[in-house]
Amino acid sequence: MLRLTDLKLPLDHPAEALPNAIRAKLGIAPAALRSFTVFRRGYDARKRGAIALIYTLDVEVADEAALLARHADDRHVQPTPDTSYKFVAQAPAKLEHRPIVIGFGPCGIFAALILAQSGFRPIVLERGKAVRERTKDTWDLWRKRNLHPDSNVQFGEGGAGTFSDGKLHSQIRDTQHHGRKVLAEFVKAGAPEEILYVSKPHIGTFRLVTMVENLRASIEALGGEIRFDQRVDDLLVETDAQGERQVRGVRLADGGELRSDHVVLALGHSARDTFEMLHARGVYLEAKPFSIGFRVEHPQSLIDRARFGPQVGHPILGAADYKLVHHGKDGRSVYSFCMCPGGTVVAATSEPGRVVTNGMSQYSRNERNANAALVCDIRPADYAPYGEGPLAGIALQRHWETHAFHMGGGDYSAPGQRVGDFLAGRASRAVGEVQPSYKPGVHLTDLSTALPDYAVAAIRAAIPAFDRQIRGYALPDAMLTGVETRTSSPVRIRRNDDDLQSLNTHGLYPAGEGAGYAGGILSAAVDGIRVAEAVALSITGERTESP
């Protein structure tokens, strides 16, 4: 087959325009085009009112070799690559110790799935609950202000991505087609088939719940085990005479122990007590940069009009998103993150006495407000006032989350402010056109003290700059809700580039967002696959260079 890329057609083209465009591109007669499938469909919205669809297509034609020769100099006409997933190793007939996966978010799910599909029958330890019980506990905070520290937006089956927009696009280089494997498994688990070809696929929270359950069932059917309410409190590590460290298993909160020489750390970015345990155990950790800020809400209709103009409301386009960045004169960057079209702002804390915000959308994306994190980058050098060492970023997060809790009234309400008041430096007294969606509630105040001074100043400078890109972004009635602190892990658990094992603890495989090697559902799932492959190769005695 042939892969055709960058084939552009108007947004409202008729069905017959696509095969006609293929024939025109290749210069072939109608009978020579046997079939075609859409591999990717995106859109170019740079010209409002003239939005174009951009197709990548796999085409079956007569006399393929002749066409390739004729278009040898055209990079948009190439042989279709093989994007099927290739397993790197299969489990031996006798497996002395089964691999352990700690955490059952996207990274842990796909690490466990690949290990199970390869015959290794992994044991998954998840501190939280199964996804439907976890959903009830999460709503208990949102509706009744009751926090469950081990069962919430951050912890439990499916990980933090379960309560999000369910975005499945990433900027990672997918040379081994791991991302395609993730999307294919999601479709098998119940995701809409369109995620295989649309340029910005998303699923939404409600669909993710069922999909996660189906993925769990697939792992269990292959001999894997998922054990909920199993918090790992310690690593079992042996050190030989040469000082080499080898993991030998884990100790659970209930005192039980599990033996294994291969442990995957798919922790997620909020497993703070586990980071502390790893640091105490001598596992190599280092502080890494992340970002903090607020959630901002606008009318979704405002964003739609700004992005799509007269073609707003077209069913292919759906609700508009955006991605913005502003580089300040002081070197600080402010950018939009985790933008949720037609969604809501949600309470995402995992510790008592703290307030954390995040965003969530359903598949339909039909709520009134658009929301996104509006965050400023911070660096390890900024952590000094809060602590020292690799965990200082966690201390910074906790400081501002606790402060937000008190600013919100001490009942898990979040502090909020109208954008116009924030830019003017005055407290908000009433909401306007944009009703804040955060549950359990928003307490209006002055957010100028909700973050470090440099972050507040940077965000104040960024909003008018963003208004020049999206007219109306500085809408006085737009709402800011604080604080957004869990954009990524403040810690990196360093690992070797070749075998993906901990820098100083053999058999320990840091993975995903919590280890500092991913950011989002797709990249975390892909990292889970890569680590599972490394475990499989280690157990079978094979070695390969990691891509």
Short mmCIF file of N, CA and C in Angstrom, two decimals, residues 43-51 298-313 317-324 339 370 466-475:
data_model
loop_
_atom_site.label_atom_id
_atom_site.label_comp_id
_atom_site.label_asym_id
_atom_site.label_seq_id
_atom_site.Cartn_x
_atom_site.Cartn_y
_atom_site.Cartn_z
N TYR A 43 -6.92 19.22 11.07
CA TYR A 43 -7.43 20.40 10.39
C TYR A 43 -6.47 21.57 10.58
N ASP A 44 -6.50 22.47 9.64
CA ASP A 44 -5.72 23.70 9.67
C ASP A 44 -6.69 24.86 9.84
N ALA A 45 -6.69 25.47 11.04
CA ALA A 45 -7.66 26.53 11.35
C ALA A 45 -7.00 27.91 11.37
N ARG A 46 -5.86 28.02 10.71
CA ARG A 46 -5.17 29.32 10.74
C ARG A 46 -5.94 30.40 9.99
N LYS A 47 -6.72 30.00 8.99
CA LYS A 47 -7.54 30.96 8.24
C LYS A 47 -9.00 30.75 8.63
N ARG A 48 -9.49 31.62 9.49
CA ARG A 48 -10.89 31.50 9.91
C ARG A 48 -11.81 31.66 8.72
N GLY A 49 -12.78 30.77 8.63
CA GLY A 49 -13.71 30.78 7.51
C GLY A 49 -13.23 29.96 6.33
N ALA A 50 -11.97 29.52 6.39
CA ALA A 50 -11.44 28.67 5.31
C ALA A 50 -10.66 27.51 5.93
N ILE A 51 -11.26 26.89 6.93
CA ILE A 51 -10.61 25.78 7.62
C ILE A 51 -10.50 24.60 6.66
N HIS A 298 -13.42 30.30 30.65
CA HIS A 298 -14.07 31.23 29.73
C HIS A 298 -15.35 30.57 29.21
N PRO A 299 -16.26 31.35 28.64
CA PRO A 299 -17.37 30.71 27.91
C PRO A 299 -16.80 29.91 26.74
N GLN A 300 -17.22 28.67 26.59
CA GLN A 300 -16.73 27.87 25.47
C GLN A 300 -17.07 28.54 24.14
N SER A 301 -18.20 29.22 24.09
CA SER A 301 -18.61 29.89 22.85
C SER A 301 -17.60 30.97 22.45
N LEU A 302 -16.98 31.63 23.41
CA LEU A 302 -15.97 32.65 23.11
C LEU A 302 -14.76 32.01 22.43
N ILE A 303 -14.31 30.88 22.98
CA ILE A 303 -13.15 30.19 22.40
C ILE A 303 -13.50 29.65 21.01
N ASP A 304 -14.70 29.11 20.86
CA ASP A 304 -15.12 28.58 19.56
C ASP A 304 -15.10 29.67 18.48
N ARG A 305 -15.66 30.83 18.81
CA ARG A 305 -15.72 31.91 17.82
C ARG A 305 -14.32 32.41 17.46
N ALA A 306 -13.47 32.51 18.48
CA ALA A 306 -12.12 33.02 18.24
C ALA A 306 -11.32 32.07 17.37
N ARG A 307 -11.52 30.79 17.54
CA ARG A 307 -10.72 29.79 16.83
C ARG A 307 -11.30 29.44 15.46
N PHE A 308 -12.64 29.36 15.36
CA PHE A 308 -13.26 28.82 14.15
C PHE A 308 -14.03 29.85 13.32
N GLY A 309 -14.29 31.02 13.88
CA GLY A 309 -15.00 32.04 13.12
C GLY A 309 -16.34 31.57 12.61
N PRO A 310 -16.67 31.83 11.35
CA PRO A 310 -18.00 31.49 10.83
C PRO A 310 -18.26 29.99 10.72
N GLN A 311 -17.22 29.17 10.86
CA GLN A 311 -17.43 27.72 10.78
C GLN A 311 -17.62 27.09 12.15
N VAL A 312 -17.82 27.94 13.15
CA VAL A 312 -18.06 27.45 14.51
C VAL A 312 -19.28 26.53 14.52
N GLY A 313 -19.22 25.49 15.31
CA GLY A 313 -20.33 24.55 15.43
C GLY A 313 -20.30 23.41 14.45
N LEU A 317 -15.41 19.75 13.76
CA LEU A 317 -14.54 20.57 14.59
C LEU A 317 -14.84 20.40 16.07
N GLY A 318 -16.10 20.28 16.43
CA GLY A 318 -16.47 20.15 17.83
C GLY A 318 -16.15 21.40 18.62
N ALA A 319 -15.87 21.22 19.92
CA ALA A 319 -15.51 22.35 20.78
C ALA A 319 -14.04 22.69 20.57
N ALA A 320 -13.74 23.97 20.47
CA ALA A 320 -12.38 24.40 20.17
C ALA A 320 -11.49 24.31 21.39
N ASP A 321 -10.22 23.99 21.13
CA ASP A 321 -9.22 24.03 22.18
C ASP A 321 -8.22 25.14 21.85
N TYR A 322 -7.20 25.27 22.69
CA TYR A 322 -6.13 26.22 22.40
C TYR A 322 -4.87 25.79 23.14
N LYS A 323 -3.77 26.32 22.67
CA LYS A 323 -2.47 26.09 23.31
C LYS A 323 -1.68 27.38 23.19
N LEU A 324 -1.38 28.00 24.33
CA LEU A 324 -0.77 29.32 24.35
C LEU A 324 0.50 29.31 25.20
N MET A 339 -5.81 21.77 28.54
CA MET A 339 -7.00 22.53 28.19
C MET A 339 -8.18 21.57 28.00
N ALA A 370 -15.10 26.60 28.94
CA ALA A 370 -13.80 26.04 28.61
C ALA A 370 -12.87 26.30 29.79
N PHE A 466 -2.08 36.87 25.78
CA PHE A 466 -2.95 35.83 25.23
C PHE A 466 -4.20 36.44 24.60
N ASP A 467 -4.66 37.59 25.12
CA ASP A 467 -5.83 38.25 24.56
C ASP A 467 -5.57 38.73 23.13
N ARG A 468 -4.30 38.95 22.81
CA ARG A 468 -3.96 39.35 21.45
C ARG A 468 -3.98 38.17 20.48
N GLN A 469 -3.94 36.96 21.03
CA GLN A 469 -4.02 35.76 20.20
C GLN A 469 -5.44 35.22 20.13
N ILE A 470 -6.15 35.29 21.25
CA ILE A 470 -7.55 34.87 21.31
C ILE A 470 -8.35 36.05 21.84
N ARG A 471 -9.04 36.75 20.95
CA ARG A 471 -9.78 37.95 21.34
C ARG A 471 -10.83 37.60 22.39
N GLY A 472 -10.74 38.26 23.54
CA GLY A 472 -11.65 37.99 24.63
C GLY A 472 -11.04 37.16 25.73
N TYR A 473 -9.77 36.75 25.57
CA TYR A 473 -9.15 35.93 26.61
C TYR A 473 -9.06 36.67 27.94
N ALA A 474 -8.86 38.00 27.86
CA ALA A 474 -8.79 38.80 29.08
C ALA A 474 -10.18 39.28 29.52
N LEU A 475 -11.22 38.58 29.11
CA LEU A 475 -12.59 38.89 29.51
C LEU A 475 -12.64 39.15 31.02
#
